[in-house]
Amino acid sequence: RKSRGHTGVAGGGVGQGSLTVSGTESLTITATNGLIVGSGGSERPVSLNATTFGIAATAGLTLNTTGGSIGIGTSAVAMTTNIGTGAAAQTVTLGSTNTTSATNIRAGSGHLNLQAAGGNIVMLLTDNVPAPGALQIAEGANPYVQVQTANGAELIVLGNTTTNPGLTVNTGTGAINIGNGAQARTVNIGTGAAAQTVTIGSQNTTSRIQID
């Protein structure tokens, strides 16, 4: 279909040369039963080039490949890639739970930000590696976890008091420090309104307790 501008079609015969479709304003292709764009062989790619290129569908839109990878924003050009950012209720699913599927999320020096407006960020783990339901955050090859709030009005909660879980904090040969920063504070251990047993120290060989 030709718009107000000029649309040209040029190419060789069947099985030879190339086909070029160009327009000075716009090009519209309409198909009532389907549209197939392909090349003569797997080694011949199909390229679509435009200053702005949009794909819209009233039902569903599927992007698949029978082999190889699907790349979005893989060129060496600074760009912003948005997925599911429209001003509407949207569910975005990344990755698969099938067998050995993996999902990698990476960031450079610009950090990795996870935000939830008015809700919680929930991570549910069902893997058996490294342990059932374990969450491991690693910096390089070493496991490393840092939980930090943006201001003093935010609360950090570890554990679950509604059932019967346990909370264990351990380290190797390094120290475990609680309230060792240079700020005035109150440190409470076992002060809840219930029968509690608080054990401090160890009877092992040369163990000692120091109270200042």
mmCIF file of C-alpha atoms in Angstrom:
data_model
loop_
_atom_site.group_PDB
_atom_site.id
_atom_site.type_symbol
_atom_site.label_atom_id
_atom_site.label_comp_id
_atom_site.label_asym_id
_atom_site.label_seq_id
_atom_site.Cartn_x
_atom_site.Cartn_y
_atom_site.Cartn_z
ATOM 1 C CA ARG A 1 0.000 0.000 0.000
ATOM 2 C CA LYS A 2 1.473 3.337 -1.015
ATOM 3 C CA SER A 3 1.122 6.414 1.166
ATOM 4 C CA ARG A 4 1.529 10.036 0.084
ATOM 5 C CA GLY A 5 5.273 9.460 -0.346
ATOM 6 C CA HIS A 6 6.951 7.309 -2.936
ATOM 7 C CA THR A 7 7.364 3.574 -2.339
ATOM 8 C CA GLY A 8 9.796 1.653 -4.522
ATOM 9 C CA VAL A 9 10.300 -2.083 -4.942
ATOM 10 C CA ALA A 10 13.433 -3.377 -6.583
ATOM 11 C CA GLY A 11 15.008 -6.802 -6.828
ATOM 12 C CA GLY A 12 16.050 -9.737 -8.945
ATOM 13 C CA GLY A 13 14.030 -12.735 -9.990
ATOM 14 C CA VAL A 14 13.033 -15.673 -7.838
ATOM 15 C CA GLY A 15 16.030 -17.212 -6.077
ATOM 16 C CA GLN A 16 18.494 -14.462 -6.952
ATOM 17 C CA GLY A 17 19.503 -10.940 -5.977
ATOM 18 C CA SER A 18 17.767 -9.028 -3.196
ATOM 19 C CA LEU A 19 14.464 -7.275 -2.530
ATOM 20 C CA THR A 20 14.435 -3.691 -1.277
ATOM 21 C CA VAL A 21 11.294 -1.837 -0.223
ATOM 22 C CA SER A 22 11.718 1.869 0.510
ATOM 23 C CA GLY A 23 9.337 4.710 1.275
ATOM 24 C CA THR A 24 9.800 8.402 1.964
ATOM 25 C CA GLU A 25 7.022 8.480 4.556
ATOM 26 C CA SER A 26 5.574 5.147 5.666
ATOM 27 C CA LEU A 27 5.043 1.562 4.577
ATOM 28 C CA THR A 28 2.072 -0.529 5.669
ATOM 29 C CA ILE A 29 1.746 -4.267 5.073
ATOM 30 C CA THR A 30 -1.616 -5.825 5.932
ATOM 31 C CA ALA A 31 -2.406 -9.541 5.930
ATOM 32 C CA THR A 32 -5.733 -11.082 6.921
ATOM 33 C CA ASN A 33 -4.476 -14.635 7.459
ATOM 34 C CA GLY A 34 -0.854 -14.115 8.465
ATOM 35 C CA LEU A 35 2.417 -12.636 7.334
ATOM 36 C CA ILE A 36 5.659 -14.537 6.835
ATOM 37 C CA VAL A 37 8.983 -12.772 6.343
ATOM 38 C CA GLY A 38 11.833 -15.147 5.643
ATOM 39 C CA SER A 39 14.983 -15.771 3.677
ATOM 40 C CA GLY A 40 16.083 -18.536 1.353
ATOM 41 C CA GLY A 41 18.373 -20.230 3.855
ATOM 42 C CA SER A 42 19.355 -20.240 7.493
ATOM 43 C CA GLU A 43 22.596 -18.420 6.675
ATOM 44 C CA ARG A 44 20.752 -15.435 5.179
ATOM 45 C CA PRO A 45 19.472 -13.060 7.860
ATOM 46 C CA VAL A 46 16.495 -10.734 7.541
ATOM 47 C CA SER A 47 17.245 -7.128 8.514
ATOM 48 C CA LEU A 48 14.732 -4.382 9.318
ATOM 49 C CA ASN A 49 16.259 -0.909 9.628
ATOM 50 C CA ALA A 50 14.452 2.276 10.608
ATOM 51 C CA THR A 51 14.934 5.352 12.765
ATOM 52 C CA THR A 52 11.925 4.248 14.823
ATOM 53 C CA PHE A 53 10.490 0.766 14.483
ATOM 54 C CA GLY A 54 7.317 -0.333 16.251
ATOM 55 C CA ILE A 55 5.467 -3.625 16.521
ATOM 56 C CA ALA A 56 1.884 -3.630 17.803
ATOM 57 C CA ALA A 57 -0.541 -6.511 18.227
ATOM 58 C CA THR A 58 -4.142 -6.597 19.473
ATOM 59 C CA ALA A 59 -3.866 -10.167 20.762
ATOM 60 C CA GLY A 60 -0.447 -11.706 21.425
ATOM 61 C CA LEU A 61 3.121 -11.142 20.262
ATOM 62 C CA THR A 62 5.612 -14.008 20.284
ATOM 63 C CA LEU A 63 9.327 -13.911 19.535
ATOM 64 C CA ASN A 64 10.958 -17.333 19.273
ATOM 65 C CA THR A 65 13.816 -19.160 17.628
ATOM 66 C CA THR A 66 14.300 -22.829 16.891
ATOM 67 C CA GLY A 67 18.025 -22.574 17.543
ATOM 68 C CA GLY A 68 20.594 -20.054 18.696
ATOM 69 C CA SER A 69 19.849 -17.124 20.965
ATOM 70 C CA ILE A 70 17.459 -14.178 21.012
ATOM 71 C CA GLY A 71 19.331 -10.898 21.495
ATOM 72 C CA ILE A 72 17.767 -7.584 22.501
ATOM 73 C CA GLY A 73 20.007 -4.544 22.867
ATOM 74 C CA THR A 74 23.188 -6.537 22.236
ATOM 75 C CA SER A 75 25.020 -3.999 20.069
ATOM 76 C CA ALA A 76 27.926 -1.932 21.425
ATOM 77 C CA VAL A 77 25.820 1.234 21.611
ATOM 78 C CA ALA A 78 24.750 3.084 24.767
ATOM 79 C CA MET A 79 20.983 2.632 25.049
ATOM 80 C CA THR A 80 18.091 2.139 27.439
ATOM 81 C CA THR A 81 16.103 -1.101 27.240
ATOM 82 C CA ASN A 82 12.610 -1.003 28.744
ATOM 83 C CA ILE A 83 10.459 -4.076 29.306
ATOM 84 C CA GLY A 84 6.935 -3.791 30.696
ATOM 85 C CA THR A 85 7.260 -0.129 31.758
ATOM 86 C CA GLY A 86 3.905 1.072 30.442
ATOM 87 C CA ALA A 87 1.465 2.929 32.720
ATOM 88 C CA ALA A 88 -0.800 -0.070 33.314
ATOM 89 C CA ALA A 89 -0.983 -3.162 35.518
ATOM 90 C CA GLN A 90 1.557 -5.547 34.023
ATOM 91 C CA THR A 91 3.130 -8.847 35.006
ATOM 92 C CA VAL A 92 6.680 -9.367 33.707
ATOM 93 C CA THR A 93 8.125 -12.864 33.899
ATOM 94 C CA LEU A 94 11.812 -13.543 33.264
ATOM 95 C CA GLY A 95 13.314 -16.997 33.131
ATOM 96 C CA SER A 96 12.081 -20.542 33.503
ATOM 97 C CA THR A 97 11.923 -23.041 36.371
ATOM 98 C CA ASN A 98 12.390 -25.963 33.983
ATOM 99 C CA THR A 99 15.235 -28.324 35.017
ATOM 100 C CA THR A 100 18.624 -26.556 34.808
ATOM 101 C CA SER A 101 17.337 -23.196 33.535
ATOM 102 C CA ALA A 102 19.233 -20.160 34.833
ATOM 103 C CA THR A 103 18.494 -16.415 34.877
ATOM 104 C CA ASN A 104 21.373 -13.934 35.021
ATOM 105 C CA ILE A 105 20.883 -10.287 36.046
ATOM 106 C CA ARG A 106 23.962 -8.101 35.697
ATOM 107 C CA ALA A 107 24.908 -4.483 36.351
ATOM 108 C CA GLY A 108 28.064 -2.429 35.999
ATOM 109 C CA SER A 109 29.080 0.469 38.232
ATOM 110 C CA GLY A 110 25.562 1.901 37.932
ATOM 111 C CA HIS A 111 24.265 -0.592 40.550
ATOM 112 C CA LEU A 112 21.321 -3.001 40.446
ATOM 113 C CA ASN A 113 18.086 -1.464 41.746
ATOM 114 C CA LEU A 114 14.994 -3.472 42.744
ATOM 115 C CA GLN A 115 11.957 -1.360 43.585
ATOM 116 C CA ALA A 116 8.394 -2.154 44.608
ATOM 117 C CA ALA A 117 5.839 0.652 44.946
ATOM 118 C CA GLY A 118 3.634 0.022 47.977
ATOM 119 C CA GLY A 119 4.534 -3.663 48.238
ATOM 120 C CA ASN A 120 7.330 -6.055 49.090
ATOM 121 C CA ILE A 121 10.179 -7.558 47.133
ATOM 122 C CA VAL A 122 9.757 -11.296 47.661
ATOM 123 C CA MET A 123 12.290 -13.976 46.761
ATOM 124 C CA LEU A 124 11.086 -17.556 46.934
ATOM 125 C CA LEU A 125 13.729 -20.232 46.562
ATOM 126 C CA THR A 126 13.008 -23.901 45.970
ATOM 127 C CA ASP A 127 16.454 -25.024 44.811
ATOM 128 C CA ASN A 128 18.483 -27.622 46.641
ATOM 129 C CA VAL A 129 21.766 -25.873 45.843
ATOM 130 C CA PRO A 130 23.584 -24.780 47.935
ATOM 131 C CA ALA A 131 20.918 -25.671 50.521
ATOM 132 C CA PRO A 132 17.111 -26.087 50.462
ATOM 133 C CA GLY A 133 15.561 -22.622 50.272
ATOM 134 C CA ALA A 134 18.881 -20.826 50.768
ATOM 135 C CA LEU A 135 19.562 -17.301 49.487
ATOM 136 C CA GLN A 136 23.198 -16.672 48.662
ATOM 137 C CA ILE A 137 24.534 -13.304 47.557
ATOM 138 C CA ALA A 138 28.126 -13.459 46.402
ATOM 139 C CA GLU A 139 30.704 -10.798 45.646
ATOM 140 C CA GLY A 140 33.030 -12.572 43.246
ATOM 141 C CA ALA A 141 33.681 -16.102 44.452
ATOM 142 C CA ASN A 142 33.047 -15.236 48.127
ATOM 143 C CA PRO A 143 29.528 -15.225 49.624
ATOM 144 C CA TYR A 144 28.774 -11.703 50.812
ATOM 145 C CA VAL A 145 25.513 -10.228 52.128
ATOM 146 C CA GLN A 146 24.871 -6.593 53.022
ATOM 147 C CA VAL A 147 21.446 -5.400 54.182
ATOM 148 C CA GLN A 148 21.189 -1.638 54.539
ATOM 149 C CA THR A 149 18.307 0.846 54.778
ATOM 150 C CA ALA A 150 18.238 4.332 53.295
ATOM 151 C CA ASN A 151 17.283 6.179 56.519
ATOM 152 C CA GLY A 152 16.710 5.621 60.222
ATOM 153 C CA ALA A 153 12.932 5.201 59.873
ATOM 154 C CA GLU A 154 13.216 1.832 58.163
ATOM 155 C CA LEU A 155 13.220 -1.496 59.980
ATOM 156 C CA ILE A 156 15.221 -4.610 59.144
ATOM 157 C CA VAL A 157 13.534 -7.869 60.145
ATOM 158 C CA LEU A 158 15.216 -11.266 59.973
ATOM 159 C CA GLY A 159 13.309 -14.444 60.679
ATOM 160 C CA ASN A 160 9.685 -15.426 61.182
ATOM 161 C CA THR A 161 7.858 -15.432 64.525
ATOM 162 C CA THR A 162 4.570 -16.927 63.268
ATOM 163 C CA THR A 163 5.796 -20.533 63.081
ATOM 164 C CA ASN A 164 8.818 -22.286 64.601
ATOM 165 C CA PRO A 165 11.862 -21.332 62.545
ATOM 166 C CA GLY A 166 15.406 -20.846 63.745
ATOM 167 C CA LEU A 167 17.852 -18.024 63.083
ATOM 168 C CA THR A 168 21.568 -18.762 63.030
ATOM 169 C CA VAL A 169 24.369 -16.227 62.570
ATOM 170 C CA ASN A 170 27.820 -17.683 62.101
ATOM 171 C CA THR A 171 31.218 -16.765 60.751
ATOM 172 C CA GLY A 172 34.558 -18.411 60.241
ATOM 173 C CA THR A 173 37.531 -17.117 62.245
ATOM 174 C CA GLY A 174 36.273 -13.525 62.024
ATOM 175 C CA ALA A 175 34.298 -11.720 64.722
ATOM 176 C CA ILE A 176 30.516 -11.417 65.034
ATOM 177 C CA ASN A 177 29.728 -7.846 66.068
ATOM 178 C CA ILE A 178 26.399 -6.497 67.319
ATOM 179 C CA GLY A 179 26.077 -2.801 68.058
ATOM 180 C CA ASN A 180 29.798 -2.074 67.720
ATOM 181 C CA GLY A 181 29.348 1.198 65.819
ATOM 182 C CA ALA A 182 30.105 4.584 67.386
ATOM 183 C CA GLN A 183 26.455 5.503 67.968
ATOM 184 C CA ALA A 184 24.400 5.672 71.166
ATOM 185 C CA ARG A 185 21.833 2.866 71.166
ATOM 186 C CA THR A 186 20.049 0.222 73.204
ATOM 187 C CA VAL A 187 20.889 -3.437 72.578
ATOM 188 C CA ASN A 188 18.220 -5.920 73.701
ATOM 189 C CA ILE A 189 18.744 -9.676 73.847
ATOM 190 C CA GLY A 190 15.964 -12.002 74.959
ATOM 191 C CA THR A 191 13.721 -9.225 76.346
ATOM 192 C CA GLY A 192 10.439 -10.459 74.875
ATOM 193 C CA ALA A 193 7.399 -11.019 77.151
ATOM 194 C CA ALA A 194 7.736 -14.802 77.230
ATOM 195 C CA ALA A 195 9.719 -17.506 79.008
ATOM 196 C CA GLN A 196 13.152 -17.395 77.413
ATOM 197 C CA THR A 197 16.511 -18.998 78.016
ATOM 198 C CA VAL A 198 19.474 -16.786 77.141
ATOM 199 C CA THR A 199 22.858 -18.472 76.933
ATOM 200 C CA ILE A 200 26.037 -16.437 76.643
ATOM 201 C CA GLY A 201 29.478 -17.982 76.412
ATOM 202 C CA SER A 202 30.959 -21.428 76.030
ATOM 203 C CA GLN A 203 32.430 -23.956 78.461
ATOM 204 C CA ASN A 204 34.898 -25.181 75.861
ATOM 205 C CA THR A 205 38.535 -25.210 77.137
ATOM 206 C CA THR A 206 39.867 -21.620 77.282
ATOM 207 C CA SER A 207 36.645 -19.826 76.355
ATOM 208 C CA ARG A 208 35.986 -16.596 78.257
ATOM 209 C CA ILE A 209 33.347 -13.864 78.610
ATOM 210 C CA GLN A 210 34.392 -10.226 78.772
ATOM 211 C CA ILE A 211 31.927 -7.615 80.075
ATOM 212 C CA ASP A 212 33.037 -3.979 80.016
#
